[in-house]
Tab-separated table of C-alpha atoms in Angstrom:
chain	number	residue	atom	x	y	z
A	100	MET	CA	109.715	158.805	107.135
A	101	LYS	CA	107.780	156.115	104.576
A	102	VAL	CA	110.935	154.004	102.841
A	103	PRO	CA	108.658	150.627	100.751
A	104	PHE	CA	111.370	147.686	100.253
A	105	LEU	CA	111.121	148.812	96.367
A	106	ASP	CA	108.895	150.579	94.236
A	107	LEU	CA	107.900	149.067	91.011
A	108	HIS	CA	105.164	151.613	90.180
A	109	VAL	CA	108.377	154.419	90.739
A	110	ALA	CA	110.037	152.421	88.776
A	111	TYR	CA	107.665	152.202	86.116
A	112	LEU	CA	107.127	156.157	86.148
A	113	GLU	CA	111.084	156.630	85.109
A	114	ILE	CA	110.772	154.321	81.657
A	115	LYS	CA	107.095	154.977	81.140
A	116	PRO	CA	106.764	156.139	77.353
A	117	GLU	CA	109.342	154.122	75.960
A	118	VAL	CA	107.228	150.854	78.490
A	119	ASP	CA	104.156	152.056	77.302
A	120	ALA	CA	105.129	152.300	73.577
A	121	ALA	CA	106.433	148.779	73.533
A	122	VAL	CA	103.522	147.145	75.164
A	123	LEU	CA	100.795	148.811	72.002
A	124	ARG	CA	103.334	147.606	69.355
A	125	VAL	CA	102.552	144.261	70.333
A	126	LEU	CA	98.615	144.954	71.382
A	127	ASP	CA	98.997	146.116	67.389
A	128	SER	CA	101.021	143.179	66.430
A	129	GLY	CA	97.679	140.780	66.718
A	130	GLN	CA	100.770	138.424	67.886
A	131	TYR	CA	99.650	137.729	71.188
A	132	ILE	CA	101.643	133.967	71.776
A	133	LEU	CA	105.794	133.768	70.764
A	134	GLY	CA	106.875	135.072	67.922
A	135	ALA	CA	108.779	138.362	66.741
A	136	GLU	CA	109.145	141.121	69.728
A	137	VAL	CA	109.703	136.890	72.295
A	138	ASP	CA	112.669	136.016	69.533
A	139	ALA	CA	113.827	139.769	70.033
A	140	PHE	CA	114.203	139.887	73.375
A	141	GLU	CA	115.686	136.054	73.557
A	142	ILE	CA	119.198	137.592	70.956
A	143	GLU	CA	118.980	140.574	72.764
A	144	TYR	CA	119.553	138.886	75.962
A	145	ALA	CA	121.483	135.908	74.801
A	146	ALA	CA	124.202	138.571	73.816
A	147	TYR	CA	123.646	141.046	77.263
A	148	CYS	CA	124.949	137.485	78.561
A	149	GLU	CA	127.717	136.027	76.477
A	150	ALA	CA	125.805	133.142	75.514
A	151	SER	CA	125.046	131.496	72.100
A	152	HIS	CA	121.132	131.008	72.870
A	153	ALA	CA	118.255	131.957	75.221
A	154	ILE	CA	114.512	130.596	75.696
A	155	GLY	CA	112.370	132.788	77.038
A	156	VAL	CA	109.971	130.735	79.320
A	157	ALA	CA	106.814	131.360	81.025
A	158	ASN	CA	108.658	132.111	84.761
A	159	GLY	CA	111.725	131.397	86.627
A	160	LEU	CA	110.958	127.935	88.359
A	161	ASP	CA	109.876	126.380	85.133
A	162	ALA	CA	113.022	127.611	83.651
A	163	LEU	CA	114.809	125.883	86.274
A	164	HIS	CA	112.291	122.479	85.926
A	165	LEU	CA	112.494	122.441	81.653
A	166	ALA	CA	116.800	122.956	81.714
A	167	LEU	CA	116.483	119.791	84.161
A	168	LEU	CA	114.650	118.094	81.736
A	169	ALA	CA	116.911	119.240	79.308
A	170	MET	CA	119.645	117.641	81.117
A	171	GLY	CA	117.807	114.595	80.968
A	172	VAL	CA	116.985	114.761	85.277
A	173	GLY	CA	113.797	111.948	86.461
A	174	PRO	CA	113.424	109.442	88.655
A	175	GLY	CA	116.044	108.310	90.386
A	176	ASP	CA	118.219	111.098	90.030
A	177	GLU	CA	120.377	113.869	92.652
A	178	VAL	CA	120.891	116.646	91.696
A	179	ILE	CA	122.867	119.039	94.625
A	180	VAL	CA	120.936	122.282	95.854
A	181	PRO	CA	122.127	124.581	97.613
A	182	SER	CA	120.860	124.679	101.550
A	183	ASN	CA	120.451	127.723	101.631
A	184	THR	CA	118.567	129.826	98.539
A	185	TYR	CA	114.093	130.058	97.722
A	186	ILE	CA	112.002	126.948	97.946
A	187	ALA	CA	111.760	127.261	93.946
A	188	THR	CA	115.474	125.970	93.190
A	189	TRP	CA	114.222	122.499	95.287
A	190	PHE	CA	110.929	122.452	93.518
A	191	ALA	CA	112.581	122.434	90.353
A	192	VAL	CA	113.634	119.250	91.155
A	193	SER	CA	111.195	117.500	92.587
A	194	GLN	CA	109.265	118.624	89.810
A	195	CYS	CA	111.653	115.562	87.828
A	196	GLY	CA	111.109	113.102	89.860
A	197	ALA	CA	114.741	113.582	91.526
A	198	LEU	CA	115.850	114.363	94.837
A	199	PRO	CA	117.314	117.596	96.173
A	200	VAL	CA	120.378	117.243	97.741
A	201	PRO	CA	121.191	120.256	100.324
A	202	VAL	CA	124.576	121.349	100.377
A	203	GLU	CA	125.382	124.165	103.226
A	204	PRO	CA	127.096	126.845	102.240
A	205	SER	CA	129.709	128.953	103.728
A	206	ASP	CA	129.274	131.036	106.550
A	207	SER	CA	130.746	134.543	105.007
A	208	LEU	CA	129.307	134.201	100.768
A	209	TYR	CA	125.700	132.579	101.770
A	210	ASN	CA	126.133	130.579	98.538
A	211	ILE	CA	126.140	127.437	98.003
A	212	ASP	CA	130.331	125.921	99.569
A	213	PRO	CA	132.413	124.010	97.252
A	214	GLN	CA	134.646	122.164	99.411
A	215	ARG	CA	131.392	120.294	100.983
A	216	ILE	CA	130.074	119.948	97.657
A	217	GLU	CA	132.062	116.559	96.784
A	218	ALA	CA	130.770	114.890	99.687
A	219	ALA	CA	127.000	114.818	98.677
A	220	ILE	CA	128.652	113.258	95.572
A	221	THR	CA	126.551	109.491	95.103
A	222	PRO	CA	125.980	107.234	92.126
A	223	ARG	CA	122.322	109.052	91.837
A	224	THR	CA	123.899	112.098	91.163
A	225	LYS	CA	123.662	113.685	87.582
A	226	VAL	CA	123.691	118.146	88.056
A	227	ILE	CA	125.035	120.726	90.692
A	228	LEU	CA	122.626	123.554	91.208
A	229	PRO	CA	124.635	126.434	92.449
A	230	VAL	CA	122.667	129.631	93.461
A	231	HIS	CA	124.307	133.021	92.657
A	232	LEU	CA	122.113	134.117	96.002
A	233	TYR	CA	121.545	137.491	96.379
A	234	GLY	CA	123.161	138.855	93.192
A	235	GLN	CA	126.334	137.367	94.337
A	236	PRO	CA	128.351	134.973	91.993
A	237	ALA	CA	128.911	131.777	93.405
A	238	ASP	CA	132.427	130.264	92.831
A	239	LEU	CA	131.831	129.024	89.899
A	240	ASP	CA	135.305	127.917	88.790
A	241	SER	CA	135.477	125.140	91.984
A	242	ILE	CA	131.880	123.833	91.711
A	243	LEU	CA	132.979	123.053	87.609
A	244	ALA	CA	136.492	121.364	88.462
A	245	ILE	CA	133.790	119.235	90.369
A	246	ALA	CA	131.417	118.827	87.721
A	247	THR	CA	134.270	118.239	85.167
A	248	LYS	CA	136.033	115.486	87.742
A	249	TYR	CA	132.552	113.961	87.817
A	250	GLY	CA	130.859	113.918	84.755
A	251	LEU	CA	128.009	116.073	86.111
A	252	ARG	CA	126.596	118.521	84.107
A	253	VAL	CA	126.145	122.551	85.801
A	254	LEU	CA	122.835	124.662	85.564
A	255	GLU	CA	122.937	128.419	87.641
A	256	ASP	CA	120.346	129.775	88.849
A	257	ALA	CA	120.728	133.477	88.483
A	258	ALA	CA	117.071	134.614	89.095
A	259	GLN	CA	118.925	137.292	91.365
A	260	ALA	CA	122.136	137.813	89.371
A	261	HIS	CA	121.435	139.721	86.278
A	262	GLY	CA	124.106	141.216	84.781
A	263	ALA	CA	126.641	140.370	87.527
A	264	SER	CA	129.618	138.956	86.987
A	265	TYR	CA	132.580	136.377	87.541
A	266	LYS	CA	135.818	136.800	87.427
A	267	GLY	CA	135.542	139.623	84.368
A	268	ARG	CA	132.275	137.216	82.755
A	269	ARG	CA	129.040	138.411	81.867
A	270	ILE	CA	126.734	135.491	84.312
A	271	GLY	CA	125.094	133.633	81.558
A	272	ALA	CA	126.849	130.638	80.224
A	273	HIS	CA	129.211	129.346	82.273
A	274	GLY	CA	127.714	126.421	83.442
A	275	ASP	CA	125.959	124.176	81.097
A	276	ALA	CA	122.675	126.414	81.524
A	277	VAL	CA	121.913	129.409	83.396
A	278	ALA	CA	117.881	129.699	84.821
A	279	TRP	CA	116.655	132.811	84.805
A	280	SER	CA	113.255	134.953	86.213
A	281	PHE	CA	111.875	138.524	85.418
A	282	TYR	CA	109.189	138.520	88.589
A	283	PRO	CA	109.419	142.673	88.549
A	284	GLY	CA	110.928	143.027	91.302
A	285	LYS	CA	113.775	140.968	90.387
A	286	ASN	CA	117.320	143.786	88.541
A	287	LEU	CA	114.910	143.244	85.130
A	288	GLY	CA	112.132	142.349	86.006
A	289	ALA	CA	108.859	142.209	83.975
A	290	LEU	CA	105.610	143.582	84.290
A	291	GLY	CA	104.551	139.537	85.920
A	292	ASP	CA	105.688	137.065	85.625
A	293	GLY	CA	108.692	135.797	83.179
A	294	GLY	CA	111.910	133.968	82.636
A	295	ALA	CA	114.373	132.537	80.620
A	296	VAL	CA	117.548	129.809	79.991
A	297	THR	CA	120.685	131.297	78.926
A	298	THR	CA	123.054	127.829	77.642
A	299	ASN	CA	126.096	127.307	74.873
A	300	ASP	CA	125.061	124.144	74.422
A	301	PRO	CA	122.595	123.767	71.067
A	302	GLU	CA	120.609	120.578	71.925
A	303	ILE	CA	120.267	121.604	75.953
A	304	ALA	CA	118.533	125.089	73.610
A	305	ASP	CA	116.540	123.119	70.884
A	306	ARG	CA	115.345	120.855	74.089
A	307	ILE	CA	113.794	123.278	75.829
A	308	ARG	CA	112.149	125.217	73.244
A	309	VAL	CA	110.197	121.703	72.364
A	310	LEU	CA	109.242	121.081	75.828
A	311	ARG	CA	108.408	124.944	76.259
A	312	ASN	CA	105.296	124.133	73.454
A	313	TYR	CA	103.601	121.341	73.950
A	314	GLY	CA	106.559	118.807	73.593
A	315	SER	CA	106.322	120.879	69.911
A	316	ARG	CA	107.710	122.150	66.853
A	317	THR	CA	105.171	122.565	64.228
A	318	LYS	CA	101.583	122.774	65.264
A	319	TYR	CA	99.644	119.259	66.184
A	320	LYS	CA	103.363	117.700	65.724
A	321	ASN	CA	103.933	116.881	69.421
A	322	GLU	CA	107.465	114.805	70.039
A	323	VAL	CA	107.061	114.852	73.349
A	324	GLN	CA	105.147	115.266	76.585
A	325	GLY	CA	105.947	119.045	76.522
A	326	PHE	CA	104.666	122.207	79.273
A	327	ASN	CA	102.744	124.884	78.095
A	328	SER	CA	104.898	127.379	78.949
A	329	ARG	CA	106.708	130.544	77.247
A	330	LEU	CA	107.708	134.113	77.300
A	331	ASP	CA	104.128	136.210	76.607
A	332	PRO	CA	105.169	139.195	73.696
A	333	ILE	CA	103.866	141.721	76.130
A	334	GLN	CA	106.188	140.855	78.990
A	335	ALA	CA	109.520	140.567	76.052
A	336	ALA	CA	108.825	143.621	74.747
A	337	VAL	CA	108.668	145.049	78.688
A	338	LEU	CA	111.905	143.468	79.587
A	339	ARG	CA	113.882	144.566	75.382
A	340	VAL	CA	113.184	148.355	77.199
A	341	LYS	CA	114.185	147.405	80.290
A	342	LEU	CA	117.726	145.405	79.560
A	343	ARG	CA	119.133	149.082	78.268
A	344	TYR	CA	117.981	150.129	81.788
A	345	LEU	CA	119.642	147.573	83.499
A	346	ASN	CA	123.118	148.509	83.376
A	347	ASP	CA	122.493	152.380	84.626
A	348	TRP	CA	120.070	150.397	87.436
A	349	ASN	CA	122.532	148.007	88.874
A	350	ALA	CA	125.250	151.129	88.659
A	351	ARG	CA	122.792	152.521	91.180
A	352	ARG	CA	122.715	149.457	93.249
A	353	ARG	CA	126.267	149.550	93.663
A	354	GLU	CA	126.417	152.706	94.904
A	355	ILE	CA	123.255	152.565	97.146
A	356	ALA	CA	125.778	148.963	98.430
A	357	LEU	CA	128.553	151.045	99.272
A	358	ARG	CA	126.956	154.017	100.486
A	359	TYR	CA	124.901	150.683	103.070
A	360	ARG	CA	129.201	149.370	103.987
A	361	THR	CA	130.800	152.609	104.360
A	362	GLY	CA	128.222	153.953	106.900
A	363	MET	CA	127.581	150.660	108.948
A	364	GLN	CA	131.531	149.592	109.030
A	365	GLY	CA	131.751	149.849	112.746
A	366	GLY	CA	128.884	148.244	113.752
A	367	VAL	CA	127.885	145.037	115.153
A	368	LEU	CA	125.875	143.983	111.994
A	369	ASP	CA	127.303	141.529	110.094
A	370	LEU	CA	127.832	143.132	106.574
A	371	PRO	CA	128.022	141.850	103.282
A	372	TYR	CA	131.293	140.252	101.913
A	373	VAL	CA	132.502	140.448	98.704
A	374	PRO	CA	135.302	138.408	97.313
A	375	SER	CA	138.100	139.810	94.580
A	376	TRP	CA	136.281	137.741	91.870
A	377	ALA	CA	132.881	138.940	91.807
A	378	ASP	CA	131.361	141.471	90.765
A	379	PRO	CA	127.652	141.430	92.406
A	380	VAL	CA	124.264	143.282	90.835
A	381	TRP	CA	123.179	143.925	94.886
A	382	HIS	CA	119.262	142.358	93.878
A	383	LEU	CA	119.538	142.550	97.916
A	384	PHE	CA	121.218	143.634	100.365
A	385	VAL	CA	121.520	141.164	103.349
A	386	VAL	CA	122.815	141.980	106.283
A	387	ARG	CA	123.524	139.658	109.689
A	388	HIS	CA	122.075	140.422	113.390
A	389	PRO	CA	121.443	138.097	116.400
A	390	GLU	CA	118.642	140.128	117.975
A	391	ARG	CA	117.303	140.616	113.869
A	392	ASP	CA	113.088	140.276	114.753
A	393	ALA	CA	114.451	142.986	117.136
A	394	LEU	CA	116.313	145.123	114.569
A	395	ILE	CA	113.404	144.328	111.798
A	396	LYS	CA	110.483	145.761	114.218
A	397	ARG	CA	112.634	149.271	115.052
A	398	LEU	CA	113.583	149.588	111.520
A	399	ASN	CA	109.487	148.497	110.423
A	400	ASP	CA	108.325	151.034	113.056
A	401	ALA	CA	110.461	154.070	111.575
A	402	GLY	CA	108.833	153.585	108.109
A	403	VAL	CA	111.195	152.095	106.286
A	404	GLY	CA	110.396	148.700	104.164
A	405	ALA	CA	113.449	145.770	104.653
A	406	MET	CA	112.244	142.364	104.785
A	407	ILE	CA	113.132	138.997	105.567
A	408	HIS	CA	114.579	136.372	102.727
A	409	TYR	CA	114.011	133.908	103.783
A	410	PRO	CA	112.332	133.487	106.996
A	411	ILE	CA	111.814	129.437	106.575
A	412	PRO	CA	114.486	126.857	104.891
A	413	PRO	CA	113.317	124.744	102.791
A	414	HIS	CA	114.091	121.499	104.600
A	415	ARG	CA	112.189	123.192	107.730
A	416	GLN	CA	109.152	123.542	105.269
A	417	ALA	CA	105.611	121.213	105.214
A	418	ALA	CA	106.195	120.348	101.812
A	419	TYR	CA	109.708	118.579	102.858
A	420	ALA	CA	108.937	117.398	105.758
A	421	GLY	CA	109.101	113.925	103.925
A	422	MET	CA	112.794	114.279	104.108
A	423	ASN	CA	112.932	114.190	107.608
A	424	LEU	CA	115.252	117.184	108.267
A	425	GLY	CA	114.687	117.982	111.901
A	426	ASP	CA	115.911	120.704	113.511
A	427	GLY	CA	120.120	121.473	113.266
A	428	ALA	CA	120.249	119.200	109.902
A	429	LEU	CA	121.317	122.016	108.261
A	430	PRO	CA	122.576	124.250	111.285
A	431	LEU	CA	124.114	127.065	108.742
A	432	ALA	CA	121.088	127.351	107.167
A	433	GLU	CA	119.333	127.747	110.114
A	434	ARG	CA	120.979	129.701	111.263
A	435	LEU	CA	120.654	132.611	109.000
A	436	ALA	CA	117.117	132.205	108.530
A	437	SER	CA	117.367	133.532	111.778
A	438	GLU	CA	119.766	136.606	110.856
A	439	VAL	CA	119.288	137.665	107.875
A	440	LEU	CA	117.972	141.013	107.115
A	441	SER	CA	117.392	142.832	103.967
A	442	LEU	CA	117.304	146.611	103.135
A	443	PRO	CA	115.879	148.615	100.667
A	444	ILE	CA	118.701	148.813	97.763
A	445	GLY	CA	115.916	149.520	94.850
A	446	PRO	CA	117.565	151.323	91.790
A	447	GLN	CA	115.277	154.810	92.071
A	448	MET	CA	116.087	155.266	95.694
A	449	GLU	CA	117.756	158.616	97.296
A	450	LEU	CA	121.408	158.188	98.750
A	451	ALA	CA	120.339	160.249	101.888
A	452	THR	CA	117.320	157.477	102.456
A	453	VAL	CA	120.227	155.474	102.685
A	454	ASP	CA	121.694	157.630	105.218
A	455	VAL	CA	118.945	157.577	107.869
A	456	ILE	CA	118.510	154.369	107.998
A	457	ASN	CA	122.585	153.583	108.585
A	458	GLN	CA	121.831	156.237	110.810
A	459	ILE	CA	118.722	153.527	112.312
A	460	CYS	CA	120.590	150.191	112.701
A	461	PHE	CA	124.205	152.214	113.738
A	462	ASP	CA	121.427	153.331	117.078
A	463	SER	CA	119.575	149.833	117.653
A	464	THR	CA	123.328	148.075	117.804
């Protein structure tokens, strides 16, 4: 048996004629920077996310960075971030010259724990930056209530949550802005890098549009020191095709996740917990096991492409050695990094394959 963690080529083959036609449409248009294709995707994606605006940018890190800049974050400011996340969340804060202030997750949900946020707020705090990790929404109402109490902005990192819902409303504009990645492996993935910001705030949207395009609205007139971070029209065209399939693909992921959860009941693996207010899209299916490394070896030896998201928490990376957060500083993030394991969950996966993986995991416990 050979089970890749995610087979992007099979996903492409499923919709090949439409993707090929979309790419050729852009090539024939002669418009290779921004233009009608990007405009159309922005309108369609904003509508999908139940937001007023979507602004396409070059990648997910830029989406976070430019959104923070649009919120006025700069040197001397602090931004509250999860301790348990991909490091890009922290990098975006650092690129603004601000300080990422980590807050631990809840032990069951792995997302930032709202009950720990207030203790991390200082006079320098400007933004709370929750991540909808693994495709599971963070507890937004609790986070937004804290932000309102202290006069803070909320920027959501939804790089893994395309189509997820919180209390019946799709992720896209609960906070002041939402940053998205369209990295190829995402639930809504391009054929290369891409990103976007969605928001209901017209001022934030306008600032990001200016910042992404050299600080310019009109060619050769630069209002601010901007960036070159524009969603490529070929990627926009591909994303327009894939957006039409996103709900179906997410439904397949939910079916696979249910099969995993049902088949592993009674074992010693810690399975994902889903609160009543969350409708996750299962970008990753993450389990925990105290002997994680032995289990992943058994899976890999059987041909199953299991992975670890993420083996080193941001505060233990060399990039943040200057923060002097040594071993034990953030114990929950460190424990998760040593125990979590991601199982294959691509939407093209067969349920029979899930049953085989379930059996391997069950036999290992």
